PDB file of C-alpha atoms in Angstrom:
ATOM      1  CA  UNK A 184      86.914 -48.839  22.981  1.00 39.00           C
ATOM      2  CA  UNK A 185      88.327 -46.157  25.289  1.00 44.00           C
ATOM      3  CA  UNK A 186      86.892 -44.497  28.256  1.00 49.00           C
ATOM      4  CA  UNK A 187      86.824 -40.725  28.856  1.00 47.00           C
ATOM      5  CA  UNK A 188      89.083 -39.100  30.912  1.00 50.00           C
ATOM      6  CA  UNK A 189      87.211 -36.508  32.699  1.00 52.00           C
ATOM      7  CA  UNK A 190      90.776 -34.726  32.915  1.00 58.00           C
ATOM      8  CA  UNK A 191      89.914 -33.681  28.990  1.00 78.00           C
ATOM      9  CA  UNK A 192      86.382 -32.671  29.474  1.00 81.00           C
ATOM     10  CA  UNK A 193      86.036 -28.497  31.059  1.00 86.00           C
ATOM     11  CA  UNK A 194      83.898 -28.570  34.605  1.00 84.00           C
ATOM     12  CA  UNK A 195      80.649 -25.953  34.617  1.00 83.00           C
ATOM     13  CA  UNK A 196      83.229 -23.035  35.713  1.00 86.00           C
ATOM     14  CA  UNK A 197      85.123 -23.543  32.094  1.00 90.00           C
ATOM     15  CA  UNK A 198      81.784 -24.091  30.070  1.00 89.00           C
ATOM     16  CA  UNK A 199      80.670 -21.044  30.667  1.00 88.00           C
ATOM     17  CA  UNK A 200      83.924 -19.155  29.970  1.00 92.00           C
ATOM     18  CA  UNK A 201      84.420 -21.029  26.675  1.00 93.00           C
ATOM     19  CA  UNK A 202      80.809 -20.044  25.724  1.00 92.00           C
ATOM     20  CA  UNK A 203      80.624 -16.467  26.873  1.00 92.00           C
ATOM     21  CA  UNK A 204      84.545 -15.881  25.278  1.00 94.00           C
ATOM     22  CA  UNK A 205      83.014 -17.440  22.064  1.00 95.00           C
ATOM     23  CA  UNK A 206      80.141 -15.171  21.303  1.00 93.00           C
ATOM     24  CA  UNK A 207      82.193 -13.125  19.356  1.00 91.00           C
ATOM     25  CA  UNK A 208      83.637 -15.257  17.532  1.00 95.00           C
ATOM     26  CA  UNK A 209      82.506 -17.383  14.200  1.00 95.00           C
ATOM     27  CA  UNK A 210      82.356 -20.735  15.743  1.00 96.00           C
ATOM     28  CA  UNK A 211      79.353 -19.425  18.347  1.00 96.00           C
ATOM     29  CA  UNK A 212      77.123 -22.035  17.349  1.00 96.00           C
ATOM     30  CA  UNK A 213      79.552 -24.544  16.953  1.00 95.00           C
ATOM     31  CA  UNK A 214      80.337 -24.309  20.440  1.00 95.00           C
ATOM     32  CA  UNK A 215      76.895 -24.326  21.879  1.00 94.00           C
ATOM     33  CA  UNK A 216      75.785 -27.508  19.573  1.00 94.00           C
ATOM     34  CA  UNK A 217      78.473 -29.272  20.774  1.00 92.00           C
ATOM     35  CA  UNK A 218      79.033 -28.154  24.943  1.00 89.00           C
ATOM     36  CA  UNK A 219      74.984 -27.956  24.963  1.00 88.00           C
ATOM     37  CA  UNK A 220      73.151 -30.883  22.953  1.00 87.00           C
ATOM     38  CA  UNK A 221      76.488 -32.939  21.999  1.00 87.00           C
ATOM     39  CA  UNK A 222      76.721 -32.401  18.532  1.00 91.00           C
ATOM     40  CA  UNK A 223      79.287 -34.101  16.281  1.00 87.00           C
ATOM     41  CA  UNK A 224      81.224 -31.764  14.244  1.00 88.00           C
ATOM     42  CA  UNK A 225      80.045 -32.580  10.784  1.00 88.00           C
ATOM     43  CA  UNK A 226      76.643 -33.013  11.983  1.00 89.00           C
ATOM     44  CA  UNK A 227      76.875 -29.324  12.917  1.00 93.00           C
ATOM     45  CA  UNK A 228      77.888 -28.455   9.704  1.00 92.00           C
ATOM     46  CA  UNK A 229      75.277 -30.293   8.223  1.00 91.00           C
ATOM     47  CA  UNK A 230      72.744 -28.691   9.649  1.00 94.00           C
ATOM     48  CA  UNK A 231      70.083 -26.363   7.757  1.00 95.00           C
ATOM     49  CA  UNK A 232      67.321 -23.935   9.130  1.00 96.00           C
ATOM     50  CA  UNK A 233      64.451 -26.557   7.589  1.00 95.00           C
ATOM     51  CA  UNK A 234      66.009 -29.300   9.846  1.00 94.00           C
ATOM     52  CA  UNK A 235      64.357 -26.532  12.587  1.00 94.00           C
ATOM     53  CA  UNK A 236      60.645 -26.325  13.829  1.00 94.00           C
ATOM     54  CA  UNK A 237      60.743 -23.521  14.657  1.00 95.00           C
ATOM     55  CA  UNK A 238      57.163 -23.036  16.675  1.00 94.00           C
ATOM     56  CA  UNK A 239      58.301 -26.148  19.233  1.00 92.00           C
ATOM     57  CA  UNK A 240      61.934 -25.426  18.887  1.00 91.00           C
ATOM     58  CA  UNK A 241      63.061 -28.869  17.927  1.00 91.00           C
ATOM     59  CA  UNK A 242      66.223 -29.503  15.930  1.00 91.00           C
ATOM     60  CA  UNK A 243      65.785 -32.737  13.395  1.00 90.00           C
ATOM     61  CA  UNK A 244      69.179 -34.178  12.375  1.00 87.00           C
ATOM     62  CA  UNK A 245      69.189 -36.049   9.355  1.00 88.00           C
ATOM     63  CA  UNK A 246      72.596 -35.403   7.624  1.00 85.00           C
ATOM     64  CA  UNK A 247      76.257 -34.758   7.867  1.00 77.00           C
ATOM     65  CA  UNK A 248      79.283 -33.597   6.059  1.00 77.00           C
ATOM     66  CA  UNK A 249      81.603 -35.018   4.935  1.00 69.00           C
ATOM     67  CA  UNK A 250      83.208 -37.334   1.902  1.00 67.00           C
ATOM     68  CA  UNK A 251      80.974 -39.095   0.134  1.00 63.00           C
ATOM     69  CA  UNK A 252      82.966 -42.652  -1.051  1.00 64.00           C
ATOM     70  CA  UNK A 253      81.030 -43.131  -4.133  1.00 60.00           C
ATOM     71  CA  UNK A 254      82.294 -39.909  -5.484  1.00 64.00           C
ATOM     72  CA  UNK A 255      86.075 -39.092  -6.410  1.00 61.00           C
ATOM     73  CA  UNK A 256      87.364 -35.508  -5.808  1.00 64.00           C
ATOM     74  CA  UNK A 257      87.121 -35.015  -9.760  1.00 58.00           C
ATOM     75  CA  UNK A 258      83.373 -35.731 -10.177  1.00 60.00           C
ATOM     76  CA  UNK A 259      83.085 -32.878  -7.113  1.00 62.00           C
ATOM     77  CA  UNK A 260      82.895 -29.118  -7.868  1.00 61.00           C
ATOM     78  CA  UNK A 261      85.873 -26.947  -6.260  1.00 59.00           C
ATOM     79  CA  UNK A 262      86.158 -27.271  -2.904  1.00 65.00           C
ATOM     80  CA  UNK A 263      83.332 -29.293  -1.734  1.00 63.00           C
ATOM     81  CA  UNK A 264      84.798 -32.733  -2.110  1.00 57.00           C
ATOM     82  CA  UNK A 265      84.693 -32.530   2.071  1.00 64.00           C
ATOM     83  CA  UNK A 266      81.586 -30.769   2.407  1.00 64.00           C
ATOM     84  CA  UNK A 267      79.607 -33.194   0.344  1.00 68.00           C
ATOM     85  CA  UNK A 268      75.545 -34.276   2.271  1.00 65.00           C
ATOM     86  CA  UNK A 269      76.090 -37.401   3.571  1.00 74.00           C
ATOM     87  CA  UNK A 270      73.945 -39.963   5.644  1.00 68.00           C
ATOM     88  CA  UNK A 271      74.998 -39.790   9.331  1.00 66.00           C
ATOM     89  CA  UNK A 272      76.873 -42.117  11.102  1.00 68.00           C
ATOM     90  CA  UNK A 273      74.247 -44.631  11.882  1.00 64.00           C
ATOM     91  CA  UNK A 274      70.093 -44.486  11.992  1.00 61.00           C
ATOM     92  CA  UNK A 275      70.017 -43.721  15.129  1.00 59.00           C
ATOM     93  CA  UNK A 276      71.647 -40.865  14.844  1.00 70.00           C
ATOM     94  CA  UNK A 277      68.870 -39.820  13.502  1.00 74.00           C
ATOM     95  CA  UNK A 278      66.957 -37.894  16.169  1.00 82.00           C
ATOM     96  CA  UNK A 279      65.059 -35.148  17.141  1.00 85.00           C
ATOM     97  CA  UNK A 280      66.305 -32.852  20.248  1.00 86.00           C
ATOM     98  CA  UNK A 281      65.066 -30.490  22.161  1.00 85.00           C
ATOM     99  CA  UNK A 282      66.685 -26.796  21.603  1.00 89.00           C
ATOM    100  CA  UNK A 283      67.762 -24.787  24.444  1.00 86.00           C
ATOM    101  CA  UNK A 284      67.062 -21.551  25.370  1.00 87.00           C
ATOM    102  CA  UNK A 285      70.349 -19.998  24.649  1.00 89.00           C
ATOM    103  CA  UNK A 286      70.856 -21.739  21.312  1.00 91.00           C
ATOM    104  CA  UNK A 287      67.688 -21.098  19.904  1.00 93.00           C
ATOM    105  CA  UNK A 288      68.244 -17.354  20.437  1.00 93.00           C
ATOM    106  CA  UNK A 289      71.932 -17.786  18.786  1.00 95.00           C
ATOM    107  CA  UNK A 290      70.078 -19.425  15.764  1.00 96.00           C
ATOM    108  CA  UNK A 291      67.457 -16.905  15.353  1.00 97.00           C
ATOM    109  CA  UNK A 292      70.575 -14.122  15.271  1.00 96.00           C
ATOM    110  CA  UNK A 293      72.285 -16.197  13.012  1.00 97.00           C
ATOM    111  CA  UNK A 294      69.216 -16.414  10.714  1.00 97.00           C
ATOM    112  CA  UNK A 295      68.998 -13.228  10.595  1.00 97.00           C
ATOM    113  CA  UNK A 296      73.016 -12.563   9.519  1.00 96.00           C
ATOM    114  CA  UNK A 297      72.205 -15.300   7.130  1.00 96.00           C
ATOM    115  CA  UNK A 298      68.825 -13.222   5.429  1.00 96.00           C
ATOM    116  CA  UNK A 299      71.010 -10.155   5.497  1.00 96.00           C
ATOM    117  CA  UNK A 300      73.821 -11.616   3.888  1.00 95.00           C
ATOM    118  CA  UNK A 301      71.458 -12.952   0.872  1.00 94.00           C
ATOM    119  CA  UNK A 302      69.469 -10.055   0.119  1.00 94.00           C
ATOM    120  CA  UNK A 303      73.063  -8.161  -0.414  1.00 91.00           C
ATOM    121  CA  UNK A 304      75.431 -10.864  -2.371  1.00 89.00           C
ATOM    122  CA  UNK A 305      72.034 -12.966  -4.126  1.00 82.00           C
ATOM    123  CA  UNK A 306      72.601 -10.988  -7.745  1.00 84.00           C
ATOM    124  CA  UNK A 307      76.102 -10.954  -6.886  1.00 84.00           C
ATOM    125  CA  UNK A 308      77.569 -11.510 -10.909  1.00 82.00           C
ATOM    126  CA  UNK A 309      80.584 -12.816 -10.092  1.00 86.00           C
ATOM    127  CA  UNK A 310      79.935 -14.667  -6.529  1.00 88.00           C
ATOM    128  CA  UNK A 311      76.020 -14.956  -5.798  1.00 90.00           C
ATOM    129  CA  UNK A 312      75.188 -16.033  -2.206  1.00 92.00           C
ATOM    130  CA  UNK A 313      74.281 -19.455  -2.031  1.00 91.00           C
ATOM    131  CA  UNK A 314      70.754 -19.656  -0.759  1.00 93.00           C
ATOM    132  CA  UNK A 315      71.650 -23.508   0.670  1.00 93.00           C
ATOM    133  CA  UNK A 316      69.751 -23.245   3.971  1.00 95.00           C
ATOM    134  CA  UNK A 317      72.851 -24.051   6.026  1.00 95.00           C
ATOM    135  CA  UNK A 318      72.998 -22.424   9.832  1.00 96.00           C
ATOM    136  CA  UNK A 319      76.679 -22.652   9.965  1.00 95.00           C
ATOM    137  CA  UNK A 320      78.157 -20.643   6.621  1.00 94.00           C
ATOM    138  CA  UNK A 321      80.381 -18.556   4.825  1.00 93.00           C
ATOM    139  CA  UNK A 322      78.725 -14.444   4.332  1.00 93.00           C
ATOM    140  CA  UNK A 323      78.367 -16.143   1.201  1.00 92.00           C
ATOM    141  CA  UNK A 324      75.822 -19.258   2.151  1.00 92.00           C
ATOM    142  CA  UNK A 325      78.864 -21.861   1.686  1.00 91.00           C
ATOM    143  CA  UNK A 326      79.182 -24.447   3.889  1.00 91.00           C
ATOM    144  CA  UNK A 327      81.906 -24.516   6.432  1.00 91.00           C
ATOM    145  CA  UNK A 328      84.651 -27.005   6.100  1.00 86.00           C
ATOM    146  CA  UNK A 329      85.358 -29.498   8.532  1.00 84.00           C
ATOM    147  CA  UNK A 330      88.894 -27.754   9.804  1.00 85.00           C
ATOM    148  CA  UNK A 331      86.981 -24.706   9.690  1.00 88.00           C
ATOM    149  CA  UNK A 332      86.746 -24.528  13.489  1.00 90.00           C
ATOM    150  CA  UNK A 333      90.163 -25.278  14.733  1.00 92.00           C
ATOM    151  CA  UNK A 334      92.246 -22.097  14.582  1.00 92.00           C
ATOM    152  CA  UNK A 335      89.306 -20.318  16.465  1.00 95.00           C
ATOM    153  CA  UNK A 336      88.693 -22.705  19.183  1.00 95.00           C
ATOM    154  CA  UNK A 337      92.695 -23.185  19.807  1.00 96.00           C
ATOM    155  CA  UNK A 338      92.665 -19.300  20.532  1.00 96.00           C
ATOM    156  CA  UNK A 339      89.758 -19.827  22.429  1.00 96.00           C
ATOM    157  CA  UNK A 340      91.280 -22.272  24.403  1.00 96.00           C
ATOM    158  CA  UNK A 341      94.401 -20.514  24.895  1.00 96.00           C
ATOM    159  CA  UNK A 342      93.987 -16.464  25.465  1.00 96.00           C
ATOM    160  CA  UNK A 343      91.288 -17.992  27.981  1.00 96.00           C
ATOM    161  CA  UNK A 344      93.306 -20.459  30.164  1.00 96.00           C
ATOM    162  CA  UNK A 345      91.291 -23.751  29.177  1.00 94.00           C
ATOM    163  CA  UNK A 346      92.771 -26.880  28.651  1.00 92.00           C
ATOM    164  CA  UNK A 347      93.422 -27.745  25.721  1.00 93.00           C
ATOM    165  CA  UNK A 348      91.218 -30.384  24.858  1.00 91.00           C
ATOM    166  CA  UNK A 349      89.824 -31.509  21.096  1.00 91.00           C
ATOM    167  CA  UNK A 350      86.491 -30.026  19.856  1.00 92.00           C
ATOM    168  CA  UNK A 351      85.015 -33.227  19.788  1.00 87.00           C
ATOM    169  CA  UNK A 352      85.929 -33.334  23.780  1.00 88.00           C
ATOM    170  CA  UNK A 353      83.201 -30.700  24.006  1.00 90.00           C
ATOM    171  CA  UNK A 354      80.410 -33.310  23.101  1.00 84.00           C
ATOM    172  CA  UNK A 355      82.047 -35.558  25.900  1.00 82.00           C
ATOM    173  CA  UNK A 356      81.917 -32.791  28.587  1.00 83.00           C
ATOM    174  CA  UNK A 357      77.792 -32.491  27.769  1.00 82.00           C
ATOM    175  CA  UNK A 358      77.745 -36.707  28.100  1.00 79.00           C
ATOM    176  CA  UNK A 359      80.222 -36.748  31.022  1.00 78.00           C
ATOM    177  CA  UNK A 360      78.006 -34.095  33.342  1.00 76.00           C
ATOM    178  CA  UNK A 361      74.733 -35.893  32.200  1.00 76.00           C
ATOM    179  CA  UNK A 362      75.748 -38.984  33.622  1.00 72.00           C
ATOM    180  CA  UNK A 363      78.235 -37.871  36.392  1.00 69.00           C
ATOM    181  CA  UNK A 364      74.835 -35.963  37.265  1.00 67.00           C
ATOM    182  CA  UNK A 365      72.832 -39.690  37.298  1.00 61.00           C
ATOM    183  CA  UNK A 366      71.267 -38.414  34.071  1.00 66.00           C
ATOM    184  CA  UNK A 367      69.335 -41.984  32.841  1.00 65.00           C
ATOM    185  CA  UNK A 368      71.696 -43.948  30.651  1.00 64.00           C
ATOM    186  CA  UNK A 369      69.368 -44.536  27.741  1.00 65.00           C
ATOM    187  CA  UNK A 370      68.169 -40.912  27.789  1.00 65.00           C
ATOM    188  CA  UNK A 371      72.339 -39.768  26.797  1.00 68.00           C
ATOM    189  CA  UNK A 372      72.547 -42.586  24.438  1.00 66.00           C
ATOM    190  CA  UNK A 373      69.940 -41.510  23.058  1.00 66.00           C
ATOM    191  CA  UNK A 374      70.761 -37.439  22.590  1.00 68.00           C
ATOM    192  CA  UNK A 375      73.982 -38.624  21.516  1.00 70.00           C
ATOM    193  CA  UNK A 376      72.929 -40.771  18.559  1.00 66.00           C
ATOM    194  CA  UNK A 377      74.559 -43.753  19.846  1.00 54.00           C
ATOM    195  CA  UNK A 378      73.353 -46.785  18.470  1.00 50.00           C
ATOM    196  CA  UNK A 379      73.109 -48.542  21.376  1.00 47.00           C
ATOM    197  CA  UNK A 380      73.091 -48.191  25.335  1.00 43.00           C
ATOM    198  CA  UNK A 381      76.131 -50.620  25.130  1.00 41.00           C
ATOM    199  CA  UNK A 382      78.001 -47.747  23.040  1.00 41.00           C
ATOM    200  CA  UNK A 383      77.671 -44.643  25.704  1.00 43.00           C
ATOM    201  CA  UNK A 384      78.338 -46.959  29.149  1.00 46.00           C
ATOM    202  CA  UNK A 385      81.462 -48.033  27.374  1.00 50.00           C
ATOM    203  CA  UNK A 386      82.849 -44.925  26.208  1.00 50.00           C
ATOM    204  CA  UNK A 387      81.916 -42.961  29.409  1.00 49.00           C
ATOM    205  CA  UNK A 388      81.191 -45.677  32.318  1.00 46.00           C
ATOM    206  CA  UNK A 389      84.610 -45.866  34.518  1.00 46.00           C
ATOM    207  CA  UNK A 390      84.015 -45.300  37.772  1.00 36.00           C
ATOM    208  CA  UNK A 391      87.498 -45.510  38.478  1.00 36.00           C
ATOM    209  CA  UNK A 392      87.819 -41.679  36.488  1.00 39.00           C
ATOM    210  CA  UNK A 393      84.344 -40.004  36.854  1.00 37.00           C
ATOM    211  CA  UNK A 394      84.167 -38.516  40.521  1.00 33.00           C
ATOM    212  CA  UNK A 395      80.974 -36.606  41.089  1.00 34.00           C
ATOM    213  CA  UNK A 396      81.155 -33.439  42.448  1.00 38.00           C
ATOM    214  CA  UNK A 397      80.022 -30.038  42.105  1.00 38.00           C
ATOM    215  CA  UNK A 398      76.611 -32.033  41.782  1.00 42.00           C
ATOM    216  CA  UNK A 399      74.857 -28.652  42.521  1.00 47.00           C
ATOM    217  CA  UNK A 400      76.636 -26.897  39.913  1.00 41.00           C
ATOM    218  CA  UNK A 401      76.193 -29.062  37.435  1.00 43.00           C
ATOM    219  CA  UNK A 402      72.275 -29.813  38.159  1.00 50.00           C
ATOM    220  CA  UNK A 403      72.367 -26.174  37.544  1.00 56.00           C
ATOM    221  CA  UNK A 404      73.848 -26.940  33.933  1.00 55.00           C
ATOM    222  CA  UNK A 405      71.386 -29.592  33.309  1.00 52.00           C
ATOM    223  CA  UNK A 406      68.504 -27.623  34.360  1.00 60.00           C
ATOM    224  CA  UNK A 407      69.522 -25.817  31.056  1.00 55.00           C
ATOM    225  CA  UNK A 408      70.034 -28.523  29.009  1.00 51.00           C
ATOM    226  CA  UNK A 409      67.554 -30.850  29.509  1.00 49.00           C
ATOM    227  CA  UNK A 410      64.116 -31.203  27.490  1.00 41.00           C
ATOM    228  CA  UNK A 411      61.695 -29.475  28.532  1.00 48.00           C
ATOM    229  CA  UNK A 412      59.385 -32.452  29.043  1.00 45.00           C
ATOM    230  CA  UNK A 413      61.505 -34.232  31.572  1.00 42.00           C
ATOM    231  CA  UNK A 414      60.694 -32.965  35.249  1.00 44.00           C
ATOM    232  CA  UNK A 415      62.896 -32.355  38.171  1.00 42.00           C
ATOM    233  CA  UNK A 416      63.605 -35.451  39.527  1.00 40.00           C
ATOM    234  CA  UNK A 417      62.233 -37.363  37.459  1.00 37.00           C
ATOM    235  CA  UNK A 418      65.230 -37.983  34.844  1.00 35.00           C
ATOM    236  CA  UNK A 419      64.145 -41.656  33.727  1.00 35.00           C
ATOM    237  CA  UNK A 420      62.870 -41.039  30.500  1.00 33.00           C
ATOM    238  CA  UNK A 421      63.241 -38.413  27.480  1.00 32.00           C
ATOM    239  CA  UNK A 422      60.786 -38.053  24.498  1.00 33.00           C
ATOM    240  CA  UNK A 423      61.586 -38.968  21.242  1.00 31.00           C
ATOM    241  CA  UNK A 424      60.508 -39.945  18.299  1.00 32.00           C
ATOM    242  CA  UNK A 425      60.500 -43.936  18.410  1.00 29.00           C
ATOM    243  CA  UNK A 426      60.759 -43.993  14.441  1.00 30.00           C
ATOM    244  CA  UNK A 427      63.899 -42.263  15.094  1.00 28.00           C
ATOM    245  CA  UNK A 428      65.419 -43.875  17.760  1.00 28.00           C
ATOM    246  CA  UNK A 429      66.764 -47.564  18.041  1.00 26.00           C
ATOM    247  CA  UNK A 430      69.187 -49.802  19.799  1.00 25.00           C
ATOM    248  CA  UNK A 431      69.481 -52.248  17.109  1.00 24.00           C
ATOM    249  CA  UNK A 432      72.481 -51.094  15.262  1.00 23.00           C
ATOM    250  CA  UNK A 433      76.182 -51.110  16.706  1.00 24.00           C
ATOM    251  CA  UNK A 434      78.404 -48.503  15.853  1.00 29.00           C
TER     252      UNK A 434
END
């Protein structure tokens, strides 16, 4: 397994570019699950407003997209054979996060679009909204394909100066500044979905790439990212649900 190279992760500076340039864009809450609770992609585009509760703004993953093996493209209707509910990649990542601030105000927005969109296209004759319950759609309540993202966030990347890393690169930048930050190992394992400690130190443990820096900067980043129940200082443990969480699996 390969270790991160911090060179294809964006520092603070570049975060907050990538996230204030993308506001305007469709893939707004793509890039805020994935820079700011480390997403995967087709767990993003899995996820529906009931997997939200709403009063203590927690966010309960508990599918993906994607192809589903014991189904051919024939037996699927047009244009979902990718986009099929599928069980995520192991049970632990199964979880339940904490949302921040500034993406549970980009949901609410978008559940608002989302109503709007529905009450105009739901007796639509000849293409009816899709009342699916998925955050990340089409105007018409379809799902979002798992390419859906790229030509945005390479024009994101580029009219912006960023480097040009992959999406999934995003959801190593939120690890990387966690633990370049001394975030506790088992606490990013664990918001990651990994299914074991073992997984995260060996993907993003080299201490031969990470160089800490900017620590004030980026405490400022995890001041916004963290759960709320974790104090300052005190960034040894993270609540979850234990049903949810285990280390017994290997990815």
């Amino acid at each position: 397994m390969q270790n991160i190279d911090v060179d294809k992760t964006l520092n603070i500076e570049q975060i907050k570019l990538l996230i204030q340039k993308s506001k305007e864009t469709p893939i707004y809450l793509h890039i805020l699950f994935a820079v700011l609770m480390g997403l995967r992609k087709q767990e993003i585009n899995g996820l529906k407003y009931s997997d939200i509760d709403f009063i203590n703004r927690k966010l309960h993953l508990q599918r993906q997209l994607g192809v589903d093996p014991k189904k051919s493209k024939e037996e699927c209707a047009k244009k979902t054979y990718t986009k099929q509910e599928i069980a995520l990649k192991t049970y632990s990542s199964q979880r339940i996060l904490d949302i921040p601030d500034m993406v549970f105000e980009a949901i609410l927005e978008e559940k608002k679009r989302y109503e709007r969109n529905k009450s105009r296209r739901i007796n639509d004759k000849y293409n009816p909204f899709q009342d699916l319950g998925y955050i990340c759609c089409s105007t018409y309540g379809h799902p979002r394909s798992k390419g859906f993202h790229v030509r945005y966030y390479k024009a994101l990347l580029q009219e912006n100066n960023l480097p040009q890393i992959r999406f999934h690169d995003l959801r190593h930048t939120f690890a990387t500044l966690l633990l370049m930050n001394n975030y506790n190992l088992k606490a990013v394992s664990q918001l990651l979905g990994h299914a074991s400690t073992i997984i995260t130190a060996n993907v993003y443990f080299d201490q031969e790439k990470v160089v800490i820096d900017c620590v004030k900067e980026i405490t400022q980043y995890i001041n916004k990212v963290k759960p709320k129940d974790v104090e300052e200082g005190e960034l040894n443990t993270i609540k979850l649900d234990t049903n949810l969480v285990t280390s017994r699996f290997i990815e």
